[in-house]
Tab-separated table of C-alpha atoms and ligand atoms in Angstrom:
chain	number	residue	atom	x	y	z
A	1	MET	CA	-56.754	58.389	-50.396
A	2	GLN	CA	-53.253	57.782	-51.644
A	3	ILE	CA	-50.371	56.751	-49.352
A	4	ILE	CA	-46.767	56.911	-50.515
A	5	THR	CA	-44.161	55.510	-48.138
A	6	ILE	CA	-40.637	56.896	-48.318
A	7	PRO	CA	-38.053	55.390	-45.954
A	8	VAL	CA	-35.725	58.199	-44.836
A	9	THR	CA	-32.492	58.525	-42.812
A	10	ALA	CA	-30.164	55.755	-41.675
A	11	PHE	CA	-33.009	54.664	-39.355
A	12	ALA	CA	-35.263	53.785	-42.344
A	13	GLN	CA	-38.036	55.890	-40.876
A	14	ASN	CA	-41.277	55.536	-42.860
A	15	SER	CA	-42.076	59.047	-43.981
A	16	ARG	CA	-45.589	59.035	-45.498
A	17	ILE	CA	-47.142	61.252	-48.102
A	18	ILE	CA	-50.912	61.186	-47.576
A	19	ALA	CA	-52.905	62.617	-50.476
A	20	CYS	CA	-56.548	63.275	-51.224
A	21	SER	CA	-57.116	61.536	-54.581
A	22	GLU	CA	-59.838	64.040	-55.496
A	23	THR	CA	-58.059	67.339	-54.834
A	24	LYS	CA	-54.436	66.136	-55.208
A	25	GLN	CA	-53.607	67.969	-52.000
A	26	ALA	CA	-51.090	66.181	-49.808
A	27	VAL	CA	-49.424	66.269	-46.428
A	28	VAL	CA	-46.157	64.657	-45.456
A	29	VAL	CA	-46.164	62.922	-42.091
A	30	ASP	CA	-42.805	62.670	-40.277
A	31	PRO	CA	-40.310	63.859	-42.910
A	32	GLY	CA	-37.298	62.731	-40.884
A	33	GLY	CA	-34.751	63.531	-43.550
A	34	ASP	CA	-33.923	63.165	-47.236
A	35	PRO	CA	-36.286	66.024	-48.220
A	36	ASP	CA	-35.167	65.694	-51.857
A	37	LYS	CA	-36.693	62.199	-52.027
A	38	ILE	CA	-39.961	63.537	-50.627
A	39	VAL	CA	-40.044	66.431	-53.104
A	40	ALA	CA	-39.337	64.007	-55.978
A	41	ALA	CA	-42.280	61.822	-54.936
A	42	LEU	CA	-44.615	64.840	-54.699
A	43	ASN	CA	-43.573	65.931	-58.187
A	44	GLU	CA	-43.809	62.446	-59.654
A	45	HIS	CA	-47.393	62.056	-58.410
A	46	LYS	CA	-48.295	65.690	-59.225
A	47	LEU	CA	-49.331	66.449	-55.637
A	48	GLU	CA	-49.560	69.808	-53.922
A	49	LEU	CA	-48.085	69.904	-50.412
A	50	SER	CA	-50.472	71.658	-48.018
A	51	ALA	CA	-48.894	70.914	-44.605
A	52	ILE	CA	-46.390	68.878	-42.633
A	53	TRP	CA	-47.722	66.719	-39.801
A	54	LEU	CA	-45.490	65.376	-37.011
A	55	THR	CA	-46.202	62.489	-34.631
A	56	HIS	CA	-43.370	63.367	-32.225
A	57	GLY	CA	-40.133	65.292	-31.932
A	58	HIS	CA	-37.459	62.657	-32.512
A	59	LEU	CA	-34.946	63.747	-35.109
A	60	ASP	CA	-35.472	60.750	-37.410
A	61	HIS	CA	-39.129	61.879	-37.686
A	62	VAL	CA	-38.644	65.649	-37.997
A	63	GLY	CA	-35.186	66.241	-39.520
A	64	GLY	CA	-36.535	67.319	-42.942
A	65	ALA	CA	-39.552	69.262	-41.680
A	66	ASP	CA	-38.079	72.758	-41.429
A	67	ILE	CA	-36.483	72.513	-44.891
A	68	LEU	CA	-39.816	71.495	-46.451
A	69	ARG	CA	-41.697	74.178	-44.502
A	70	ASN	CA	-39.425	76.859	-45.925
A	71	GLN	CA	-39.372	75.416	-49.432
A	72	PHE	CA	-43.170	75.067	-49.744
A	73	ASN	CA	-44.270	77.835	-47.350
A	74	VAL	CA	-46.541	75.458	-45.414
A	75	GLN	CA	-47.121	74.948	-41.694
A	76	ILE	CA	-45.745	72.270	-39.398
A	77	ILE	CA	-48.710	70.856	-37.466
A	78	GLY	CA	-48.307	68.679	-34.339
A	79	PRO	CA	-47.307	67.026	-32.155
A	80	GLN	CA	-48.793	67.826	-28.721
A	81	LYS	CA	-46.979	70.576	-26.801
A	82	ASP	CA	-45.386	68.306	-24.153
A	83	GLU	CA	-42.991	67.481	-26.991
A	84	TYR	CA	-41.454	70.984	-26.863
A	85	PHE	CA	-38.207	69.869	-25.184
A	86	TRP	CA	-37.394	67.422	-27.974
A	87	PHE	CA	-37.479	70.313	-30.498
A	88	GLU	CA	-35.430	72.485	-28.160
A	89	ASN	CA	-32.918	69.632	-27.956
A	90	LEU	CA	-32.617	68.903	-31.674
A	91	PRO	CA	-28.867	69.781	-31.672
A	92	MET	CA	-28.287	67.251	-28.863
A	93	GLN	CA	-30.376	64.664	-30.728
A	94	ALA	CA	-28.172	65.115	-33.799
A	95	GLN	CA	-25.119	64.219	-31.698
A	96	MET	CA	-26.912	61.360	-29.943
A	97	PHE	CA	-28.192	59.758	-33.179
A	98	GLY	CA	-25.105	60.576	-35.283
A	99	PHE	CA	-26.971	62.939	-37.644
A	100	LYS	CA	-25.473	66.077	-39.141
A	101	PRO	CA	-25.885	69.233	-36.976
A	102	ILE	CA	-29.315	70.872	-36.908
A	103	GLU	CA	-30.695	74.072	-35.322
A	104	PRO	CA	-33.799	73.947	-33.122
A	105	PHE	CA	-37.097	74.750	-34.821
A	106	TYR	CA	-40.700	74.498	-33.642
A	107	PRO	CA	-44.100	73.532	-35.055
A	108	ASP	CA	-46.519	76.306	-36.060
A	109	ILE	CA	-49.454	74.549	-34.411
A	110	TRP	CA	-49.487	72.124	-31.461
A	111	LEU	CA	-52.311	69.577	-31.478
A	112	ASN	CA	-54.464	68.151	-28.703
A	113	HIS	CA	-56.322	64.895	-28.143
A	114	ASN	CA	-59.478	64.714	-30.296
A	115	ASP	CA	-58.424	67.546	-32.617
A	116	THR	CA	-59.198	67.004	-36.304
A	117	VAL	CA	-56.757	67.743	-39.116
A	118	SER	CA	-57.579	67.651	-42.818
A	119	VAL	CA	-55.931	67.243	-46.179
A	120	GLY	CA	-58.185	67.898	-49.165
A	121	LYS	CA	-61.440	66.098	-48.337
A	122	LEU	CA	-59.861	63.685	-45.846
A	123	SER	CA	-60.140	64.195	-42.095
A	124	PHE	CA	-57.934	62.589	-39.458
A	125	LEU	CA	-58.651	62.376	-35.750
A	126	VAL	CA	-55.720	63.177	-33.457
A	127	LYS	CA	-55.109	60.932	-30.479
A	128	HIS	CA	-52.561	61.790	-27.789
A	129	CYS	CA	-50.557	58.628	-27.074
A	130	PRO	CA	-47.752	59.437	-24.582
A	131	GLY	CA	-45.176	56.886	-23.419
A	132	HIS	CA	-42.497	56.712	-26.116
A	133	THR	CA	-42.386	60.507	-25.785
A	134	PRO	CA	-44.736	62.706	-23.728
A	135	GLY	CA	-46.329	64.659	-26.589
A	136	HIS	CA	-46.619	61.815	-29.113
A	137	ILE	CA	-49.781	61.818	-31.226
A	138	VAL	CA	-51.255	59.479	-33.840
A	139	PHE	CA	-53.480	60.311	-36.822
A	140	TYR	CA	-56.572	58.142	-37.382
A	141	GLN	CA	-58.567	58.071	-40.639
A	142	GLN	CA	-61.866	56.331	-40.012
A	143	ASP	CA	-63.250	55.962	-43.568
A	144	TYR	CA	-60.078	54.337	-44.910
A	145	GLU	CA	-59.454	52.495	-41.630
A	146	CYS	CA	-55.865	53.421	-41.032
A	147	VAL	CA	-53.837	54.988	-38.270
A	148	ILE	CA	-50.408	56.590	-38.557
A	149	VAL	CA	-48.719	55.732	-35.269
A	150	GLY	CA	-45.120	56.990	-35.413
A	151	ASP	CA	-43.157	55.090	-32.746
A	152	VAL	CA	-46.063	54.063	-30.504
A	153	ILE	CA	-46.455	50.485	-31.806
A	154	PHE	CA	-44.698	48.401	-34.457
A	155	LYS	CA	-45.432	45.035	-36.026
A	156	GLY	CA	-44.599	42.702	-33.118
A	157	SER	CA	-43.108	45.417	-30.940
A	158	VAL	CA	-43.670	48.760	-29.234
A	159	GLY	CA	-41.747	52.035	-29.013
A	160	ARG	CA	-38.678	52.449	-26.794
A	161	THR	CA	-39.299	54.060	-23.425
A	162	ASP	CA	-35.713	54.538	-22.235
A	163	PHE	CA	-35.419	58.128	-23.499
A	164	PRO	CA	-35.938	61.136	-21.184
A	165	LYS	CA	-39.627	61.397	-20.161
A	166	GLY	CA	-40.357	57.955	-21.651
A	167	ASN	CA	-42.754	55.801	-19.624
A	168	SER	CA	-43.411	52.137	-20.436
A	169	GLU	CA	-46.636	51.804	-18.413
A	170	GLN	CA	-48.030	54.940	-20.013
A	171	LEU	CA	-47.079	53.618	-23.470
A	172	ILE	CA	-48.937	50.321	-22.983
A	173	GLU	CA	-51.910	52.260	-21.597
A	174	SER	CA	-51.904	54.529	-24.685
A	175	ILE	CA	-51.779	51.520	-27.006
A	176	LYS	CA	-54.567	49.659	-25.215
A	177	THR	CA	-56.800	52.723	-24.913
A	178	HIS	CA	-56.303	54.469	-28.242
A	179	ILE	CA	-54.961	51.920	-30.769
A	180	LEU	CA	-56.289	48.478	-29.876
A	181	THR	CA	-59.817	49.853	-29.419
A	182	LEU	CA	-59.957	50.687	-33.152
A	183	PRO	CA	-61.670	48.171	-35.492
A	184	ASP	CA	-59.595	45.002	-36.026
A	185	ASN	CA	-58.992	45.600	-39.724
A	186	THR	CA	-57.592	49.097	-39.123
A	187	LYS	CA	-54.223	49.307	-40.848
A	188	ILE	CA	-51.371	50.432	-38.587
A	189	LEU	CA	-48.780	52.531	-40.440
A	190	ALA	CA	-45.743	52.525	-38.155
A	191	GLY	CA	-42.685	54.740	-38.189
A	192	HIS	CA	-40.346	51.799	-38.763
A	193	GLY	CA	-40.811	48.356	-40.356
A	194	SER	CA	-43.848	46.794	-42.028
A	195	ASP	CA	-47.462	47.869	-41.863
A	196	THR	CA	-49.719	45.743	-39.687
A	197	THR	CA	-53.300	45.746	-38.388
A	198	VAL	CA	-54.996	46.250	-35.036
A	199	GLY	CA	-56.383	42.701	-35.102
A	200	PHE	CA	-52.998	41.136	-35.877
A	201	GLU	CA	-51.243	43.023	-33.063
A	202	LYS	CA	-54.001	42.199	-30.583
A	203	GLN	CA	-53.425	38.525	-31.329
A	204	THR	CA	-49.652	38.406	-31.656
A	205	ASN	CA	-47.833	41.426	-30.205
A	206	PRO	CA	-46.088	40.062	-27.088
A	207	PHE	CA	-46.064	43.493	-25.417
A	208	VAL	CA	-49.819	43.941	-25.497
A	209	SER	CA	-51.429	40.521	-26.098
A	210	GLY	CA	-50.911	39.448	-22.484
A	211	LYS	CA	-49.579	36.114	-23.742
A	212	PHE	CA	-46.113	36.771	-22.344
A	213	GLY	CA	-47.127	38.480	-19.115
B	301	LIG	ZN1	-39.197	58.112	-31.728
């Protein structure tokens, strides 16, 4: 498995190209913007884009998705369907976040908890982790021990819950149930900031370690 991280937008959102080293097929997870940078990376590594996967509907995670879908004729897969309103409200999000105007668009396929998605010979398990947003999902790859978490958890922090339909108790519950139960050396690939691990966050993250109430 090959992972290429491309920070996009003014929010430095970690867009990830995930590729099967054997087949050279790739997906891009959360192409929030700067689609040209993503295309350049695909070309540089001679990868074939097979789909676009989304963790949630915030503009800094999805802003480049429709452009790439049209350019490569691939499907947008995920998140879970409770996220619909964030796609419907993309024009409002553009104003709210100070992005250039965007028209609403929608995924081709909504995902559910325990669904499996594949790229080349790699399979990822989908886990529904609401709280930051209601339809937020994460993608877990067991063999390579990594989980792509969007804005659920960050190194030393957790996702905001002050947006519409955010819920802080639900977020902590999602993290404790679906992220911190993974093996300690599982790598956490977050939507912003550095990568971390399940074990490190269990020990040190003040929002979930219990050390700070
Ligand atoms: Zn978000």
